[in-house]
């Protein structure tokens, strides 16, 4: 029987409207910040659990920047 849950963090991509200024990078420690040409920002990186994900989403809310999408990246080896 295979375990469908991994002890490894899941990599998430969080897309927000607007460009996040560089000084906010430390607040999202562990996530890469990419400013997209369409005027959005992508925060990408490992998130250890759902509580940590909700903490990140709370930070986005506190910035007042509209949340556009949250996607879990496929784990290598999964279909």
PDB file of N, CA and C in Angstrom:
ATOM      1  N   UNK A   1       0.847  -1.169   0.000  1.00  0.00           N
ATOM      2  CA  UNK A   1       0.000   0.000   0.000  1.00  0.00           C
ATOM      3  C   UNK A   1       0.897   1.237   0.000  1.00  0.00           C
ATOM      4  N   UNK A   2       0.669   2.151  -0.935  1.00  0.00           N
ATOM      5  CA  UNK A   2       1.508   3.346  -1.003  1.00  0.00           C
ATOM      6  C   UNK A   2       0.885   4.483  -0.215  1.00  0.00           C
ATOM      7  N   UNK A   3       1.753   5.298   0.338  1.00  0.00           N
ATOM      8  CA  UNK A   3       1.312   6.447   1.117  1.00  0.00           C
ATOM      9  C   UNK A   3       1.063   7.607   0.160  1.00  0.00           C
ATOM     10  N   UNK A   4      -0.156   8.151   0.155  1.00  0.00           N
ATOM     11  CA  UNK A   4      -0.493   9.253  -0.749  1.00  0.00           C
ATOM     12  C   UNK A   4      -0.097  10.591  -0.166  1.00  0.00           C
ATOM     13  N   UNK A   5       0.270  10.616   1.104  1.00  0.00           N
ATOM     14  CA  UNK A   5       0.693  11.863   1.744  1.00  0.00           C
ATOM     15  C   UNK A   5       2.200  11.814   1.962  1.00  0.00           C
ATOM     16  N   UNK A   6       2.846  12.892   1.630  1.00  0.00           N
ATOM     17  CA  UNK A   6       4.293  12.963   1.773  1.00  0.00           C
ATOM     18  C   UNK A   6       4.641  13.857   2.952  1.00  0.00           C
ATOM     19  N   UNK A   7       5.776  13.566   3.562  1.00  0.00           N
ATOM     20  CA  UNK A   7       6.267  14.417   4.638  1.00  0.00           C
ATOM     21  C   UNK A   7       7.004  15.628   4.070  1.00  0.00           C
ATOM     22  N   UNK A   8       7.162  15.670   2.761  1.00  0.00           N
ATOM     23  CA  UNK A   8       7.862  16.765   2.104  1.00  0.00           C
ATOM     24  C   UNK A   8       6.924  17.948   1.903  1.00  0.00           C
ATOM     25  N   UNK A   9       7.461  19.170   1.979  1.00  0.00           N
ATOM     26  CA  UNK A   9       6.633  20.345   1.711  1.00  0.00           C
ATOM     27  C   UNK A   9       6.109  20.326   0.272  1.00  0.00           C
ATOM     28  N   UNK A  10       4.961  20.917   0.078  1.00  0.00           N
ATOM     29  CA  UNK A  10       4.378  21.058  -1.245  1.00  0.00           C
ATOM     30  C   UNK A  10       4.802  22.420  -1.787  1.00  0.00           C
ATOM     31  N   UNK A  11       5.166  22.468  -3.064  1.00  0.00           N
ATOM     32  CA  UNK A  11       5.520  23.737  -3.685  1.00  0.00           C
ATOM     33  C   UNK A  11       4.236  24.395  -4.183  1.00  0.00           C
ATOM     34  N   UNK A  12       4.024  25.626  -3.725  1.00  0.00           N
ATOM     35  CA  UNK A  12       2.845  26.385  -4.124  1.00  0.00           C
ATOM     36  C   UNK A  12       3.242  27.574  -4.976  1.00  0.00           C
ATOM     37  N   UNK A  13       2.319  27.967  -5.837  1.00  0.00           N
ATOM     38  CA  UNK A  13       2.438  29.191  -6.626  1.00  0.00           C
ATOM     39  C   UNK A  13       1.248  30.066  -6.236  1.00  0.00           C
ATOM     40  N   UNK A  14       1.555  31.249  -5.706  1.00  0.00           N
ATOM     41  CA  UNK A  14       0.520  32.193  -5.286  1.00  0.00           C
ATOM     42  C   UNK A  14       0.626  33.399  -6.205  1.00  0.00           C
ATOM     43  N   UNK A  15      -0.461  33.706  -6.903  1.00  0.00           N
ATOM     44  CA  UNK A  15      -0.468  34.820  -7.852  1.00  0.00           C
ATOM     45  C   UNK A  15      -1.302  35.956  -7.274  1.00  0.00           C
ATOM     46  N   UNK A  16      -0.698  37.149  -7.236  1.00  0.00           N
ATOM     47  CA  UNK A  16      -1.402  38.316  -6.715  1.00  0.00           C
ATOM     48  C   UNK A  16      -1.369  39.442  -7.750  1.00  0.00           C
ATOM     49  N   UNK A  17      -2.384  40.290  -7.671  1.00  0.00           N
ATOM     50  CA  UNK A  17      -2.477  41.418  -8.592  1.00  0.00           C
ATOM     51  C   UNK A  17      -1.524  42.521  -8.140  1.00  0.00           C
ATOM     52  N   UNK A  18      -0.805  43.075  -9.092  1.00  0.00           N
ATOM     53  CA  UNK A  18       0.140  44.140  -8.792  1.00  0.00           C
ATOM     54  C   UNK A  18       1.533  43.596  -8.577  1.00  0.00           C
ATOM     55  N   UNK A  19       2.489  44.501  -8.614  1.00  0.00           N
ATOM     56  CA  UNK A  19       3.884  44.122  -8.379  1.00  0.00           C
ATOM     57  C   UNK A  19       4.251  44.371  -6.930  1.00  0.00           C
ATOM     58  N   UNK A  20       4.779  43.357  -6.297  1.00  0.00           N
ATOM     59  CA  UNK A  20       5.220  43.422  -4.912  1.00  0.00           C
ATOM     60  C   UNK A  20       6.599  44.083  -4.874  1.00  0.00           C
ATOM     61  N   UNK A  21       6.740  45.099  -4.073  1.00  0.00           N
ATOM     62  CA  UNK A  21       8.031  45.786  -3.962  1.00  0.00           C
ATOM     63  C   UNK A  21       9.074  44.865  -3.315  1.00  0.00           C
ATOM     64  N   UNK A  22      10.327  45.080  -3.689  1.00  0.00           N
ATOM     65  CA  UNK A  22      11.434  44.215  -3.252  1.00  0.00           C
ATOM     66  C   UNK A  22      11.560  44.129  -1.738  1.00  0.00           C
ATOM     67  N   UNK A  23      11.232  45.195  -1.022  1.00  0.00           N
ATOM     68  CA  UNK A  23      11.405  45.170   0.438  1.00  0.00           C
ATOM     69  C   UNK A  23      10.479  44.174   1.138  1.00  0.00           C
ATOM     70  N   UNK A  24       9.482  43.646   0.447  1.00  0.00           N
ATOM     71  CA  UNK A  24       8.589  42.653   1.036  1.00  0.00           C
ATOM     72  C   UNK A  24       9.126  41.231   0.930  1.00  0.00           C
ATOM     73  N   UNK A  25      10.222  41.030   0.203  1.00  0.00           N
ATOM     74  CA  UNK A  25      10.759  39.678  -0.011  1.00  0.00           C
ATOM     75  C   UNK A  25      11.062  38.963   1.306  1.00  0.00           C
ATOM     76  N   UNK A  26      11.610  39.667   2.279  1.00  0.00           N
ATOM     77  CA  UNK A  26      11.942  39.039   3.566  1.00  0.00           C
ATOM     78  C   UNK A  26      10.684  38.550   4.290  1.00  0.00           C
ATOM     79  N   UNK A  27       9.572  39.235   4.086  1.00  0.00           N
ATOM     80  CA  UNK A  27       8.317  38.859   4.749  1.00  0.00           C
ATOM     81  C   UNK A  27       7.817  37.511   4.241  1.00  0.00           C
ATOM     82  N   UNK A  28       8.147  37.190   2.990  1.00  0.00           N
ATOM     83  CA  UNK A  28       7.749  35.915   2.392  1.00  0.00           C
ATOM     84  C   UNK A  28       8.961  34.989   2.299  1.00  0.00           C
ATOM     85  N   UNK A  29       9.706  34.919   3.403  1.00  0.00           N
ATOM     86  CA  UNK A  29      10.937  34.131   3.472  1.00  0.00           C
ATOM     87  C   UNK A  29      10.728  32.719   2.922  1.00  0.00           C
ATOM     88  N   UNK A  30      11.631  32.317   2.065  1.00  0.00           N
ATOM     89  CA  UNK A  30      11.553  30.979   1.500  1.00  0.00           C
ATOM     90  C   UNK A  30      10.818  30.911   0.173  1.00  0.00           C
ATOM     91  N   UNK A  31      10.131  31.983  -0.200  1.00  0.00           N
ATOM     92  CA  UNK A  31       9.427  31.995  -1.475  1.00  0.00           C
ATOM     93  C   UNK A  31      10.166  32.903  -2.447  1.00  0.00           C
ATOM     94  N   UNK A  32      10.221  32.480  -3.699  1.00  0.00           N
ATOM     95  CA  UNK A  32      10.789  33.357  -4.718  1.00  0.00           C
ATOM     96  C   UNK A  32       9.689  34.302  -5.181  1.00  0.00           C
ATOM     97  N   UNK A  33      10.095  35.499  -5.567  1.00  0.00           N
ATOM     98  CA  UNK A  33       9.147  36.514  -6.015  1.00  0.00           C
ATOM     99  C   UNK A  33       9.484  36.864  -7.452  1.00  0.00           C
ATOM    100  N   UNK A  34       8.515  36.685  -8.343  1.00  0.00           N
ATOM    101  CA  UNK A  34       8.707  37.012  -9.747  1.00  0.00           C
ATOM    102  C   UNK A  34       7.672  38.046 -10.161  1.00  0.00           C
ATOM    103  N   UNK A  35       8.148  39.168 -10.683  1.00  0.00           N
ATOM    104  CA  UNK A  35       7.259  40.205 -11.196  1.00  0.00           C
ATOM    105  C   UNK A  35       6.974  39.888 -12.661  1.00  0.00           C
ATOM    106  N   UNK A  36       5.721  39.647 -12.969  1.00  0.00           N
ATOM    107  CA  UNK A  36       5.327  39.229 -14.308  1.00  0.00           C
ATOM    108  C   UNK A  36       5.015  40.445 -15.189  1.00  0.00           C
ATOM    109  N   UNK A  37       5.214  40.311 -16.514  1.00  0.00           N
ATOM    110  CA  UNK A  37       4.950  41.414 -17.431  1.00  0.00           C
ATOM    111  C   UNK A  37       3.488  41.880 -17.441  1.00  0.00           C
ATOM    112  N   UNK A  38       2.574  40.992 -17.038  1.00  0.00           N
ATOM    113  CA  UNK A  38       1.148  41.361 -17.042  1.00  0.00           C
ATOM    114  C   UNK A  38       0.741  42.154 -15.801  1.00  0.00           C
ATOM    115  N   UNK A  39       1.721  42.533 -14.963  1.00  0.00           N
ATOM    116  CA  UNK A  39       1.419  43.343 -13.786  1.00  0.00           C
ATOM    117  C   UNK A  39       1.086  42.535 -12.546  1.00  0.00           C
ATOM    118  N   UNK A  40       1.309  41.235 -12.584  1.00  0.00           N
ATOM    119  CA  UNK A  40       1.058  40.387 -11.423  1.00  0.00           C
ATOM    120  C   UNK A  40       2.384  39.968 -10.789  1.00  0.00           C
ATOM    121  N   UNK A  41       2.286  39.428  -9.583  1.00  0.00           N
ATOM    122  CA  UNK A  41       3.446  38.893  -8.877  1.00  0.00           C
ATOM    123  C   UNK A  41       3.196  37.421  -8.587  1.00  0.00           C
ATOM    124  N   UNK A  42       4.214  36.591  -8.805  1.00  0.00           N
ATOM    125  CA  UNK A  42       4.146  35.177  -8.452  1.00  0.00           C
ATOM    126  C   UNK A  42       5.063  34.922  -7.267  1.00  0.00           C
ATOM    127  N   UNK A  43       4.497  34.336  -6.229  1.00  0.00           N
ATOM    128  CA  UNK A  43       5.257  33.867  -5.073  1.00  0.00           C
ATOM    129  C   UNK A  43       5.317  32.352  -5.205  1.00  0.00           C
ATOM    130  N   UNK A  44       6.502  31.787  -5.262  1.00  0.00           N
ATOM    131  CA  UNK A  44       6.637  30.353  -5.501  1.00  0.00           C
ATOM    132  C   UNK A  44       7.632  29.759  -4.520  1.00  0.00           C
ATOM    133  N   UNK A  45       7.250  28.635  -3.917  1.00  0.00           N
ATOM    134  CA  UNK A  45       8.175  27.942  -3.046  1.00  0.00           C
ATOM    135  C   UNK A  45       7.500  26.883  -2.209  1.00  0.00           C
ATOM    136  N   UNK A  46       8.308  26.172  -1.420  1.00  0.00           N
ATOM    137  CA  UNK A  46       7.774  25.103  -0.582  1.00  0.00           C
ATOM    138  C   UNK A  46       7.007  25.645   0.616  1.00  0.00           C
ATOM    139  N   UNK A  47       5.908  24.970   0.930  1.00  0.00           N
ATOM    140  CA  UNK A  47       5.078  25.312   2.085  1.00  0.00           C
ATOM    141  C   UNK A  47       4.903  24.022   2.886  1.00  0.00           C
ATOM    142  N   UNK A  48       5.296  24.053   4.163  1.00  0.00           N
ATOM    143  CA  UNK A  48       5.364  22.815   4.938  1.00  0.00           C
ATOM    144  C   UNK A  48       4.011  22.179   5.239  1.00  0.00           C
ATOM    145  N   UNK A  49       2.968  22.996   5.414  1.00  0.00           N
ATOM    146  CA  UNK A  49       1.658  22.426   5.711  1.00  0.00           C
ATOM    147  C   UNK A  49       0.567  23.467   5.454  1.00  0.00           C
ATOM    148  N   UNK A  50      -0.669  23.056   5.659  1.00  0.00           N
ATOM    149  CA  UNK A  50      -1.801  23.946   5.402  1.00  0.00           C
ATOM    150  C   UNK A  50      -1.794  25.174   6.312  1.00  0.00           C
ATOM    151  N   UNK A  51      -1.359  25.013   7.548  1.00  0.00           N
ATOM    152  CA  UNK A  51      -1.292  26.160   8.460  1.00  0.00           C
ATOM    153  C   UNK A  51      -0.323  27.210   7.923  1.00  0.00           C
ATOM    154  N   UNK A  52       0.811  26.767   7.398  1.00  0.00           N
ATOM    155  CA  UNK A  52       1.780  27.698   6.818  1.00  0.00           C
ATOM    156  C   UNK A  52       1.204  28.372   5.571  1.00  0.00           C
ATOM    157  N   UNK A  53       0.450  27.621   4.771  1.00  0.00           N
ATOM    158  CA  UNK A  53      -0.184  28.194   3.584  1.00  0.00           C
ATOM    159  C   UNK A  53      -1.174  29.285   3.990  1.00  0.00           C
ATOM    160  N   UNK A  54      -1.997  29.001   4.994  1.00  0.00           N
ATOM    161  CA  UNK A  54      -2.961  30.010   5.454  1.00  0.00           C
ATOM    162  C   UNK A  54      -2.241  31.238   6.005  1.00  0.00           C
ATOM    163  N   UNK A  55      -1.092  31.033   6.646  1.00  0.00           N
ATOM    164  CA  UNK A  55      -0.297  32.160   7.138  1.00  0.00           C
ATOM    165  C   UNK A  55       0.189  33.036   5.992  1.00  0.00           C
ATOM    166  N   UNK A  56       0.630  32.411   4.892  1.00  0.00           N
ATOM    167  CA  UNK A  56       1.058  33.167   3.722  1.00  0.00           C
ATOM    168  C   UNK A  56      -0.099  33.928   3.094  1.00  0.00           C
ATOM    169  N   UNK A  57      -1.247  33.278   3.025  1.00  0.00           N
ATOM    170  CA  UNK A  57      -2.421  33.938   2.442  1.00  0.00           C
ATOM    171  C   UNK A  57      -2.877  35.111   3.310  1.00  0.00           C
ATOM    172  N   UNK A  58      -2.706  34.987   4.620  1.00  0.00           N
ATOM    173  CA  UNK A  58      -3.030  36.088   5.524  1.00  0.00           C
ATOM    174  C   UNK A  58      -2.108  37.274   5.254  1.00  0.00           C
ATOM    175  N   UNK A  59      -0.829  37.001   4.984  1.00  0.00           N
ATOM    176  CA  UNK A  59       0.113  38.072   4.669  1.00  0.00           C
ATOM    177  C   UNK A  59      -0.294  38.792   3.383  1.00  0.00           C
ATOM    178  N   UNK A  60      -0.733  38.026   2.374  1.00  0.00           N
ATOM    179  CA  UNK A  60      -1.207  38.633   1.124  1.00  0.00           C
ATOM    180  C   UNK A  60      -2.411  39.516   1.414  1.00  0.00           C
ATOM    181  N   UNK A  61      -3.326  39.028   2.218  1.00  0.00           N
ATOM    182  CA  UNK A  61      -4.499  39.819   2.592  1.00  0.00           C
ATOM    183  C   UNK A  61      -4.093  41.098   3.310  1.00  0.00           C
ATOM    184  N   UNK A  62      -3.144  40.981   4.229  1.00  0.00           N
ATOM    185  CA  UNK A  62      -2.706  42.140   5.000  1.00  0.00           C
ATOM    186  C   UNK A  62      -2.038  43.202   4.120  1.00  0.00           C
ATOM    187  N   UNK A  63      -1.452  42.785   3.006  1.00  0.00           N
ATOM    188  CA  UNK A  63      -0.859  43.737   2.068  1.00  0.00           C
ATOM    189  C   UNK A  63      -1.916  44.500   1.288  1.00  0.00           C
ATOM    190  N   UNK A  64      -3.124  43.949   1.242  1.00  0.00           N
ATOM    191  CA  UNK A  64      -4.209  44.586   0.496  1.00  0.00           C
ATOM    192  C   UNK A  64      -4.115  44.356  -1.006  1.00  0.00           C
ATOM    193  N   UNK A  65      -3.334  43.370  -1.404  1.00  0.00           N
ATOM    194  CA  UNK A  65      -3.200  43.055  -2.831  1.00  0.00           C
ATOM    195  C   UNK A  65      -4.151  41.908  -3.162  1.00  0.00           C
ATOM    196  N   UNK A  66      -4.973  42.066  -4.214  1.00  0.00           N
ATOM    197  CA  UNK A  66      -5.934  41.012  -4.560  1.00  0.00           C
ATOM    198  C   UNK A  66      -5.252  39.688  -4.897  1.00  0.00           C
ATOM    199  N   UNK A  67      -5.764  38.617  -4.307  1.00  0.00           N
ATOM    200  CA  UNK A  67      -5.300  37.259  -4.564  1.00  0.00           C
ATOM    201  C   UNK A  67      -5.961  36.768  -5.844  1.00  0.00           C
ATOM    202  N   UNK A  68      -5.165  36.314  -6.798  1.00  0.00           N
ATOM    203  CA  UNK A  68      -5.700  35.841  -8.075  1.00  0.00           C
ATOM    204  C   UNK A  68      -5.754  34.326  -8.177  1.00  0.00           C
ATOM    205  N   UNK A  69      -4.756  33.640  -7.619  1.00  0.00           N
ATOM    206  CA  UNK A  69      -4.726  32.178  -7.737  1.00  0.00           C
ATOM    207  C   UNK A  69      -3.768  31.573  -6.724  1.00  0.00           C
ATOM    208  N   UNK A  70      -4.081  30.349  -6.315  1.00  0.00           N
ATOM    209  CA  UNK A  70      -3.198  29.544  -5.471  1.00  0.00           C
ATOM    210  C   UNK A  70      -3.179  28.155  -6.092  1.00  0.00           C
ATOM    211  N   UNK A  71      -1.995  27.703  -6.470  1.00  0.00           N
ATOM    212  CA  UNK A  71      -1.865  26.398  -7.115  1.00  0.00           C
ATOM    213  C   UNK A  71      -0.748  25.590  -6.481  1.00  0.00           C
ATOM    214  N   UNK A  72      -1.038  24.317  -6.213  1.00  0.00           N
ATOM    215  CA  UNK A  72      -0.002  23.390  -5.765  1.00  0.00           C
ATOM    216  C   UNK A  72       0.681  22.862  -7.019  1.00  0.00           C
ATOM    217  N   UNK A  73       2.001  22.884  -7.013  1.00  0.00           N
ATOM    218  CA  UNK A  73       2.756  22.366  -8.152  1.00  0.00           C
ATOM    219  C   UNK A  73       2.819  20.854  -8.049  1.00  0.00           C
ATOM    220  N   UNK A  74       2.710  20.162  -9.194  1.00  0.00           N
ATOM    221  CA  UNK A  74       2.796  18.704  -9.139  1.00  0.00           C
ATOM    222  C   UNK A  74       4.128  18.237  -8.567  1.00  0.00           C
ATOM    223  N   UNK A  75       4.058  17.219  -7.730  1.00  0.00           N
ATOM    224  CA  UNK A  75       5.265  16.622  -7.157  1.00  0.00           C
ATOM    225  C   UNK A  75       5.819  15.654  -8.186  1.00  0.00           C
ATOM    226  N   UNK A  76       7.143  15.688  -8.364  1.00  0.00           N
ATOM    227  CA  UNK A  76       7.760  14.782  -9.335  1.00  0.00           C
ATOM    228  C   UNK A  76       7.389  13.344  -9.016  1.00  0.00           C
ATOM    229  N   UNK A  77       7.004  12.620 -10.052  1.00  0.00           N
ATOM    230  CA  UNK A  77       6.631  11.228  -9.878  1.00  0.00           C
ATOM    231  C   UNK A  77       5.128  11.026  -9.742  1.00  0.00           C
ATOM    232  N   UNK A  78       4.369  12.103  -9.537  1.00  0.00           N
ATOM    233  CA  UNK A  78       2.910  11.986  -9.440  1.00  0.00           C
ATOM    234  C   UNK A  78       2.305  12.188 -10.810  1.00  0.00           C
ATOM    235  N   UNK A  79       1.162  11.586 -11.035  1.00  0.00           N
ATOM    236  CA  UNK A  79       0.453  11.743 -12.307  1.00  0.00           C
ATOM    237  C   UNK A  79      -0.665  12.741 -12.143  1.00  0.00           C
TER     238      UNK A  79
END
